[in-house]
XYZ file of C-alpha atoms in Angstrom:
572
model
C -1.123 -3.605 26.891
C -0.180 -7.270 26.746
C -1.851 -9.317 24.006
C -3.815 -12.438 25.002
C -1.456 -15.207 23.807
C -2.420 -17.929 21.337
C -1.245 -21.418 22.326
C -1.256 -22.916 18.826
C -1.087 -21.549 15.316
C -4.771 -21.686 14.357
C -7.095 -19.320 12.476
C -7.397 -16.991 15.483
C -3.612 -16.813 15.709
C -3.395 -15.934 12.006
C -5.914 -13.151 12.524
C -4.143 -11.867 15.624
C -0.735 -11.954 13.924
C -1.968 -10.027 10.897
C -3.513 -7.327 13.085
C -0.464 -6.970 15.302
C 1.928 -6.960 12.342
C -0.136 -4.297 10.564
C -0.023 -2.126 13.688
C 3.733 -2.661 13.997
C 4.360 -1.674 10.373
C 2.075 1.321 10.781
C 4.200 2.547 13.688
C 7.552 1.921 11.981
C 6.551 2.665 8.393
C 8.062 6.151 8.229
C 11.330 4.982 9.797
C 11.580 2.109 7.324
C 10.798 4.414 4.393
C 13.556 6.757 5.563
C 16.295 4.075 5.445
C 15.186 2.619 2.102
C 18.320 2.737 -0.076
C 18.230 -0.729 -1.686
C 17.334 -1.991 -4.247
C 16.392 1.606 -5.117
C 16.177 4.582 -2.785
C 12.570 5.493 -3.492
C 11.623 5.870 0.164
C 8.582 3.577 0.169
C 9.642 0.159 1.489
C 7.798 0.639 4.779
C 4.693 1.869 3.004
C 4.780 -1.007 0.504
C 5.097 -3.558 3.299
C 2.223 -1.902 5.161
C -0.072 -1.883 2.118
C 0.779 -5.504 1.286
C -0.012 -6.683 4.803
C -3.095 -4.491 4.896
C -4.433 -6.441 1.910
C -3.577 -9.735 3.630
C -5.308 -8.630 6.839
C -8.444 -7.557 4.967
C -8.633 -10.953 3.266
C -8.390 -12.765 6.620
C -11.095 -10.541 8.113
C -13.336 -11.293 5.130
C -12.993 -15.035 5.802
C -13.958 -14.537 9.448
C -16.914 -12.335 8.429
C -18.108 -14.988 5.975
C -17.986 -17.776 8.549
C -19.743 -15.617 11.124
C -22.527 -14.786 8.672
C -22.888 -18.488 7.909
C -23.233 -19.407 11.564
C -19.787 -20.980 11.960
C -17.649 -20.085 14.939
C -14.395 -19.553 13.070
C -12.645 -20.695 9.892
C -10.097 -23.485 9.739
C -6.392 -22.727 9.826
C -6.111 -23.645 6.138
C -8.830 -21.147 5.174
C -7.189 -18.341 7.155
C -3.642 -18.843 5.872
C -4.837 -19.238 2.275
C -6.721 -15.950 2.585
C -3.681 -14.263 4.123
C -1.430 -15.443 1.300
C -3.917 -14.589 -1.444
C -4.599 -11.137 -0.004
C -0.885 -10.397 0.165
C -0.379 -11.667 -3.388
C -3.022 -9.468 -5.003
C -2.082 -6.454 -2.872
C 1.717 -6.782 -3.033
C 3.472 -3.470 -3.595
C 7.057 -2.927 -4.643
C 10.022 -5.255 -4.356
C 9.695 -5.705 -0.587
C 5.936 -6.266 -0.608
C 6.241 -8.859 -3.355
C 8.821 -10.812 -1.345
C 6.673 -10.566 1.801
C 3.759 -11.987 -0.194
C 5.878 -14.972 -1.174
C 6.999 -15.499 2.420
C 3.358 -15.677 3.499
C 2.520 -17.949 0.578
C 5.375 -20.260 1.549
C 3.956 -20.549 5.053
C 0.487 -21.221 3.664
C 1.768 -24.044 1.465
C 2.868 -25.895 4.609
C -0.040 -24.955 6.874
C -2.791 -25.482 4.278
C -1.456 -28.516 2.439
C -3.329 -31.702 1.613
C -2.897 -32.983 5.164
C -3.297 -29.624 6.891
C -3.869 -29.931 10.646
C -6.589 -28.117 12.563
C -3.766 -26.153 14.176
C 0.012 -26.100 14.022
C 2.386 -26.611 16.941
C 6.022 -25.590 17.274
C 7.173 -28.129 14.721
C 4.593 -26.958 12.195
C 5.672 -23.340 12.634
C 9.328 -24.307 12.185
C 8.516 -26.062 8.927
C 6.404 -23.151 7.712
C 9.137 -20.586 8.365
C 11.713 -22.767 6.597
C 9.565 -23.204 3.508
C 8.706 -19.488 3.507
C 12.371 -18.450 3.410
C 13.255 -20.998 0.730
C 10.324 -20.129 -1.535
C 11.005 -16.386 -1.273
C 14.628 -16.907 -2.245
C 13.521 -19.030 -5.210
C 11.143 -16.275 -6.370
C 13.951 -13.718 -6.764
C 15.855 -14.023 -10.030
C 19.267 -13.199 -8.520
C 19.220 -13.291 -4.700
C 21.521 -10.849 -2.924
C 22.873 -11.354 0.599
C 22.368 -8.556 3.073
C 18.716 -8.133 2.118
C 15.381 -9.320 3.467
C 16.163 -12.749 1.986
C 19.158 -13.071 4.317
C 17.041 -12.017 7.285
C 14.311 -14.525 6.383
C 16.809 -17.371 6.029
C 18.390 -16.518 9.386
C 14.961 -16.522 11.019
C 14.220 -19.963 9.561
C 17.617 -21.312 10.657
C 17.104 -20.084 14.212
C 13.564 -21.426 14.326
C 14.775 -24.812 13.097
C 17.176 -25.098 16.012
C 14.571 -24.075 18.593
C 12.770 -26.482 20.881
C 9.350 -26.064 22.378
C 6.009 -24.554 21.456
C 5.052 -21.861 18.951
C 6.096 -19.092 21.353
C 9.616 -20.477 21.677
C 9.924 -20.975 17.927
C 8.623 -17.483 17.145
C 11.030 -15.878 19.620
C 13.968 -17.812 18.180
C 13.010 -16.735 14.661
C 12.765 -13.115 15.797
C 16.152 -13.179 17.535
C 17.773 -14.849 14.516
C 16.293 -12.249 12.179
C 17.315 -9.431 14.492
C 20.929 -10.593 14.558
C 21.009 -11.035 10.775
C 19.545 -7.569 10.250
C 22.340 -6.006 12.298
C 24.840 -7.684 9.958
C 23.264 -6.496 6.700
C 25.576 -3.460 6.295
C 28.581 -5.807 6.425
C 27.099 -7.881 3.597
C 25.918 -5.096 1.288
C 28.154 -2.143 0.462
C 25.345 0.283 -0.371
C 23.951 -0.160 3.154
C 27.363 0.279 4.710
C 27.971 3.525 2.812
C 24.556 4.888 3.753
C 24.971 3.814 7.392
C 21.694 1.893 7.653
C 20.374 -1.654 7.861
C 18.262 -3.182 5.099
C 14.793 -1.624 5.061
C 12.969 -4.777 3.918
C 14.743 -6.814 6.569
C 13.798 -4.243 9.194
C 10.175 -4.612 8.165
C 10.347 -8.406 8.393
C 11.763 -8.156 11.910
C 8.740 -6.031 12.881
C 6.436 -8.708 11.417
C 8.239 -11.435 13.375
C 8.043 -9.354 16.550
C 4.265 -9.386 16.061
C 4.430 -13.189 15.734
C 6.182 -13.345 19.109
C 3.470 -11.169 20.633
C 0.794 -13.407 19.130
C 2.097 -16.488 20.970
C 3.510 -14.967 24.165
C 1.200 -12.042 24.816
C 4.111 -9.620 24.978
C 6.055 -7.821 22.274
C 9.865 -8.137 22.344
C 11.328 -5.461 24.573
C 13.360 -3.808 21.852
C 13.552 -3.730 18.092
C 16.888 -3.355 16.306
C 18.402 0.035 15.681
C 17.986 1.443 12.204
C 21.719 1.911 11.900
C 24.542 -0.399 12.995
C 28.012 -0.277 14.496
C 29.303 1.003 11.144
C 27.237 4.174 11.284
C 28.954 6.233 13.952
C 26.497 8.970 14.870
C 23.412 7.549 13.180
C 20.493 7.838 15.581
C 19.019 4.628 16.936
C 15.583 5.920 17.897
C 13.026 7.899 15.960
C 13.055 8.585 12.247
C 16.422 8.849 10.575
C 17.206 11.259 7.760
C 16.482 9.860 4.326
C 19.671 8.044 3.367
C 21.513 8.829 0.178
C 22.709 6.150 -2.206
C 26.238 6.739 -3.428
C 27.426 4.735 -6.435
C 30.970 4.861 -7.682
C 31.389 5.099 -11.435
C 31.113 1.614 -12.929
C 30.209 0.028 -9.584
C 26.441 0.437 -9.604
C 24.760 -2.489 -7.865
C 21.818 -4.192 -9.482
C 18.839 -4.637 -7.250
C 18.758 -8.355 -7.844
C 22.471 -9.012 -7.780
C 22.933 -9.285 -11.528
C 25.570 -7.528 -13.580
C 26.196 -3.893 -12.628
C 24.382 -1.371 -14.742
C 26.402 1.726 -14.016
C 25.478 4.827 -12.068
C 22.004 4.872 -13.501
C 19.455 2.122 -13.722
C 16.211 1.065 -15.395
C 13.777 3.945 -15.722
C 10.562 2.102 -14.834
C 9.145 -0.162 -12.170
C 6.596 -2.517 -13.734
C 4.190 -4.554 -11.609
C 1.186 -6.606 -12.658
C -0.928 -9.578 -11.678
C -0.787 -12.403 -14.203
C -3.037 -15.362 -14.909
C -0.783 -17.975 -16.522
C 0.462 -21.538 -16.257
C 3.766 -22.619 -14.739
C 5.492 -23.286 -18.071
C 4.560 -19.873 -19.442
C 5.811 -18.177 -16.282
C 9.144 -19.990 -16.529
C 9.579 -18.527 -20.025
C 8.450 -15.127 -18.749
C 11.149 -15.138 -16.060
C 13.844 -15.633 -18.707
C 12.385 -12.887 -20.882
C 12.115 -10.342 -18.069
C 15.527 -11.251 -16.683
C 17.014 -10.166 -20.006
C 15.009 -6.925 -20.003
C 15.890 -5.521 -16.584
C 16.662 -6.194 -12.929
C 14.956 -6.497 -9.525
C 12.951 -9.367 -10.997
C 10.628 -11.056 -8.518
C 7.842 -13.401 -9.639
C 5.691 -14.831 -6.851
C 2.525 -16.880 -6.696
C 1.321 -20.113 -8.240
C -1.826 -22.092 -9.027
C -2.411 -19.901 -12.057
C -2.079 -16.480 -10.385
C 1.211 -14.582 -10.156
C 2.499 -11.189 -9.083
C 5.257 -9.935 -11.381
C 7.724 -7.186 -10.410
C 10.637 -5.924 -12.527
C 12.661 -2.756 -13.141
C 13.177 -2.126 -16.848
C 13.894 0.641 -19.342
C 11.362 -0.752 -21.812
C 8.165 -0.894 -19.775
C 6.134 -1.785 -22.852
C 8.253 -4.839 -23.544
C 7.846 -5.967 -19.924
C 4.061 -5.779 -20.261
C 4.105 -7.417 -23.698
C 6.031 -10.322 -22.189
C 3.186 -10.751 -19.730
C 0.631 -10.697 -22.549
C 2.544 -13.471 -24.284
C 2.578 -15.511 -21.081
C -1.082 -15.093 -20.128
C -3.480 -12.370 -19.012
C -1.833 -9.472 -17.164
C -4.026 -7.008 -15.273
C -3.729 -4.364 -12.540
C -0.730 -3.159 -14.514
C 1.224 -0.507 -12.651
C 4.123 1.385 -14.217
C 6.118 3.918 -12.189
C 8.684 6.171 -13.833
C 11.601 6.680 -11.462
C 12.680 9.820 -13.324
C 15.946 11.672 -13.619
C 15.558 13.273 -10.231
C 14.667 10.058 -8.521
C 16.169 6.894 -7.149
C 18.551 5.854 -9.908
C 20.634 9.016 -9.707
C 23.577 9.689 -7.431
C 21.492 11.862 -5.145
C 22.288 15.116 -6.892
C 19.628 17.745 -7.413
C 17.677 17.422 -10.668
C 18.660 19.600 -13.550
C 17.354 23.118 -13.361
C 13.818 23.423 -14.676
C 13.382 27.131 -14.271
C 12.165 29.111 -11.299
C 9.977 27.250 -8.827
C 6.361 28.304 -8.505
C 5.440 29.749 -5.150
C 2.619 27.298 -4.445
C 1.025 24.186 -5.909
C -1.660 21.665 -5.056
C -0.994 17.913 -5.407
C -4.051 15.660 -5.280
C -4.794 11.943 -5.480
C -7.820 11.338 -7.718
C -9.742 8.089 -8.305
C -10.522 8.409 -12.018
C -9.392 9.938 -15.285
C -12.374 12.298 -15.430
C -11.577 13.856 -12.071
C -7.908 13.968 -12.977
C -8.840 16.236 -15.883
C -11.019 18.385 -13.643
C -8.304 18.796 -11.016
C -5.698 19.515 -13.687
C -7.877 22.242 -15.207
C -8.058 23.781 -11.738
C -4.247 23.887 -11.622
C -3.518 20.814 -9.476
C -0.854 18.193 -10.097
C -2.610 14.830 -9.949
C -1.769 11.247 -8.994
C -4.204 8.692 -10.393
C -5.397 6.019 -7.965
C -6.884 3.168 -9.960
C -9.446 0.875 -8.290
C -7.637 -1.434 -5.899
C -4.279 0.237 -6.597
C -3.600 3.060 -4.121
C -0.433 5.053 -4.863
C 2.720 4.514 -2.816
C 4.501 7.339 -1.040
C 7.179 7.368 -3.729
C 4.566 8.312 -6.337
C 3.342 11.191 -4.178
C 6.919 12.368 -3.677
C 7.444 12.344 -7.448
C 4.249 14.353 -7.943
C 5.362 16.973 -5.411
C 8.706 17.259 -7.173
C 6.919 17.484 -10.515
C 4.836 20.385 -9.200
C 8.142 22.272 -8.777
C 6.926 24.686 -6.101
C 8.251 26.101 -2.842
C 4.951 25.419 -1.067
C 2.667 22.450 -1.674
C -0.810 21.588 -0.416
C -1.320 17.799 -0.472
C -4.830 16.325 -0.828
C -4.875 12.508 -0.338
C -8.676 12.320 -0.903
C -8.840 8.928 0.831
C -8.781 8.076 4.536
C -6.682 4.981 3.830
C -3.915 7.124 2.302
C -3.213 9.160 5.435
C -0.079 7.176 6.334
C 1.182 7.192 2.750
C 0.620 10.931 2.330
C 2.246 11.689 5.686
C 5.337 9.718 4.674
C 5.566 11.574 1.364
C 5.140 14.939 3.078
C 7.886 14.137 5.574
C 10.283 13.154 2.806
C 9.813 16.263 0.677
C 10.025 18.522 3.735
C 13.545 17.163 4.161
C 14.227 18.513 0.659
C 13.274 22.028 1.714
C 9.715 22.072 0.360
C 7.014 23.455 2.638
C 4.131 20.973 2.660
C 0.708 21.100 4.269
C -1.306 17.867 4.374
C -5.080 18.421 4.380
C -6.748 15.173 5.526
C -9.372 14.951 2.771
C -11.177 11.613 2.810
C -12.927 11.820 -0.550
C -12.376 13.430 -3.922
C -15.475 15.585 -3.363
C -13.828 17.086 -0.274
C -10.790 17.767 -2.444
C -12.997 19.561 -4.980
C -14.376 21.767 -2.206
C -10.871 22.555 -0.967
C -9.622 23.335 -4.465
C -12.576 25.656 -5.085
C -11.411 28.077 -2.356
C -7.676 27.751 -3.086
C -6.037 31.152 -3.631
C -2.277 31.031 -4.322
C -1.926 34.769 -3.678
C -2.901 34.421 -0.018
C -0.447 33.683 2.758
C 0.259 29.944 2.873
C -1.238 29.411 6.339
C -4.399 31.322 5.458
C -4.842 29.355 2.245
C -4.402 26.033 4.067
C -6.895 27.019 6.774
C -9.468 28.064 4.170
C -9.032 24.839 2.169
C -9.157 22.695 5.308
C -12.346 24.433 6.442
C -14.028 23.899 3.056
C -13.080 20.224 3.004
C -14.246 19.694 6.567
C -17.604 21.322 5.828
C -18.258 18.870 2.994
C -20.023 15.660 3.922
C -19.200 12.832 1.564
C -20.800 9.598 0.425
C -20.443 6.966 -2.251
C -22.577 4.322 -3.884
C -20.838 1.051 -4.697
C -21.566 -2.636 -5.271
C -20.672 -5.158 -2.551
C -18.032 -7.656 -3.652
C -18.813 -10.231 -0.965
C -21.103 -11.020 1.945
C -20.213 -8.908 4.963
C -21.424 -7.389 8.207
C -22.033 -3.629 7.999
C -23.417 -0.839 10.161
C -26.690 -1.240 8.236
C -26.869 -5.041 8.549
C -25.625 -8.001 6.515
C -25.025 -7.353 2.834
C -24.677 -9.949 0.111
C -22.357 -9.921 -2.897
C -24.013 -7.764 -5.569
C -25.975 -5.566 -3.161
C -25.844 -1.820 -3.737
C -24.261 -0.054 -0.771
C -24.663 3.576 0.191
C -21.768 4.726 2.376
C -21.948 8.016 4.272
C -18.705 9.344 5.736
C -17.109 5.935 5.213
C -19.774 3.777 6.905
C -22.481 1.734 5.179
C -25.781 3.524 5.802
C -28.061 1.998 3.144
C -28.238 -1.484 1.582
C -30.361 -1.704 -1.551
C -30.883 -3.509 -4.835
C -31.250 -0.534 -7.178
C -28.505 2.030 -7.776
C -30.820 5.014 -8.314
C -33.041 4.256 -5.310
C -30.038 3.696 -3.057
C -28.400 6.916 -4.228
C -31.624 8.846 -3.567
C -31.870 7.412 -0.039
C -28.265 8.401 0.658
C -28.775 11.901 -0.710
C -31.943 12.427 1.351
C -30.107 11.327 4.472
C -27.290 13.770 3.806
C -29.540 16.730 2.969
C -31.624 16.152 6.097
C -28.815 17.967 7.932
C -28.920 20.868 5.476
C -26.732 21.923 2.592
C -26.251 24.473 -0.152
C -24.456 22.556 -2.897
C -24.594 18.916 -4.011
C -21.677 17.528 -6.019
C -22.220 14.320 -7.990
C -19.298 12.436 -9.561
C -20.439 9.637 -11.874
C -18.353 6.538 -12.526
C -18.321 4.772 -15.875
C -20.576 1.975 -14.602
C -23.262 4.225 -13.110
C -26.707 4.144 -14.800
C -27.058 6.975 -17.304
C -30.284 8.303 -15.759
C -29.115 8.475 -12.144
C -27.674 12.001 -12.358
C -30.811 13.466 -13.934
C -32.990 11.708 -11.354
C -30.967 13.069 -8.428
C -30.858 16.572 -9.906
C -34.653 16.503 -10.169
C -34.925 15.197 -6.618
C -32.830 18.079 -5.301
C -34.620 20.721 -7.372
C -38.097 19.558 -6.307
C -37.407 18.604 -2.712
C -34.785 21.031 -1.449
C -35.133 24.738 -2.123
C -32.022 26.867 -2.704
C -29.759 23.816 -3.103
C -27.671 23.720 -6.285
C -26.325 20.608 -8.004
C -23.177 20.149 -10.061
C -22.333 16.945 -11.962
C -18.913 15.645 -13.031
C -17.889 12.475 -14.834
C -15.138 10.646 -12.958
C -14.441 7.835 -15.395
C -13.267 4.477 -14.051
C -13.177 5.383 -10.368
C -14.201 2.277 -8.440
C -17.404 3.678 -6.912
C -20.487 4.041 -9.084
C -21.183 7.464 -7.651
C -19.503 9.952 -5.326
C -21.675 12.498 -3.525
C -20.606 15.656 -1.724
C -22.838 18.042 0.231
C -21.551 21.443 1.287
């Protein structure tokens, strides 16, 4: 269906663009993941771009919700683009997501400057795209041609030569990016050998196609093929096989274009947000540049997103501590069997197990519980969902012929699906059970029997998860519209099956109201998972409530640790 076009670049256009771009990346995410061979072939570029833009989109929606609650019709352009840039910055994932965040920040610096207009016309969009490309290139320690930076620069060049309104400028930028993307294999040998275009550039073209749709009402008729004229029989529609990076001895290519580092590469990806001043960040860049490669530092005004590949992850974090206050620290070990190898199979680790369970868990306490039950776990820290590459590593670590994957979060369905598709290509049989909460995962794990036939085990686990209603009690971070009315920052929210059902002021009272609502439909077992910040007496109070008010219903309590929500509730 054609999109209603936006005439100018105003707040509504920002909102529309974010939504359309998120949809476009959702559709092409698996294809982009599959061609991800540079800077490292960890198969998650599409997912990282999606998660980064998802954070940007959520921030824009929050601004609109706040203005609506305050009685305003809509926010100003400056408010919307600042929110978009800030959301992308704090949610940036991986090398590609970090660069996308800087592209959006570069646009915001033009569109939300001291003399920001109420809306931008074609000239304003041209200037924004130019500044975006230049600022992204400046953020990368050693820019490499044939990457998303090349595609962004080509888009800005084409937009600068265009005449007319925002629609004409957006289409010119898209066509320029599309042409540059097709040339990326000629500029970067690793792409040429793998027979694919640059994955980050492909994602940017999808984002620019959404910009065209925002201003014209129609998406471009065709997106570029994933391969190019160098690829021979590479398919041009549908997912392509996961490409293999081949590195000749002594000719390994650094992700950021620095000196070659041989057939291997840094063992860790280190990402963190950093509160620091400009001078301290300048020193940090020099320090990290000496420690590793793929260095990208984006942000400003005291808040930065730092991304680097390094062998000494501790030193990379310590450098951040010296510069300011790092937080949301994320360290991923690529591993011997992963992206820095030549694509060979990992060294033999003994006979594979017949079956394993891999689960995403929201806190250290539940990670211990799942591990005791025999599952391989991936820890999802608050605000830091795992990327598909981490799930792939966990499946490999499980070292089994058959794997049951429990994402335990509705928002991880795309990520888990991408990981499952990748490991299936490696000959591992994977079943994805769409668990939406860790309590559903507990129910599934409770009926898991490795001795059964795989299909029977999956059906039994899926049935147990589906029969478990789930809820959580959390604190609202901002004013927002909900299914239960308007909540204010600091309110206690009771969510049932993902929707806000109760708004309260007291954690225990809200949890009791949620539990009563869930047990009104019946149940035999209540599972309570307490977060570190939950009141100490809430579990005892709810256990008493169940014992006195609901006959023949049992209660089990676990401690989840730092899990984001104050309390998770499951009713079977």
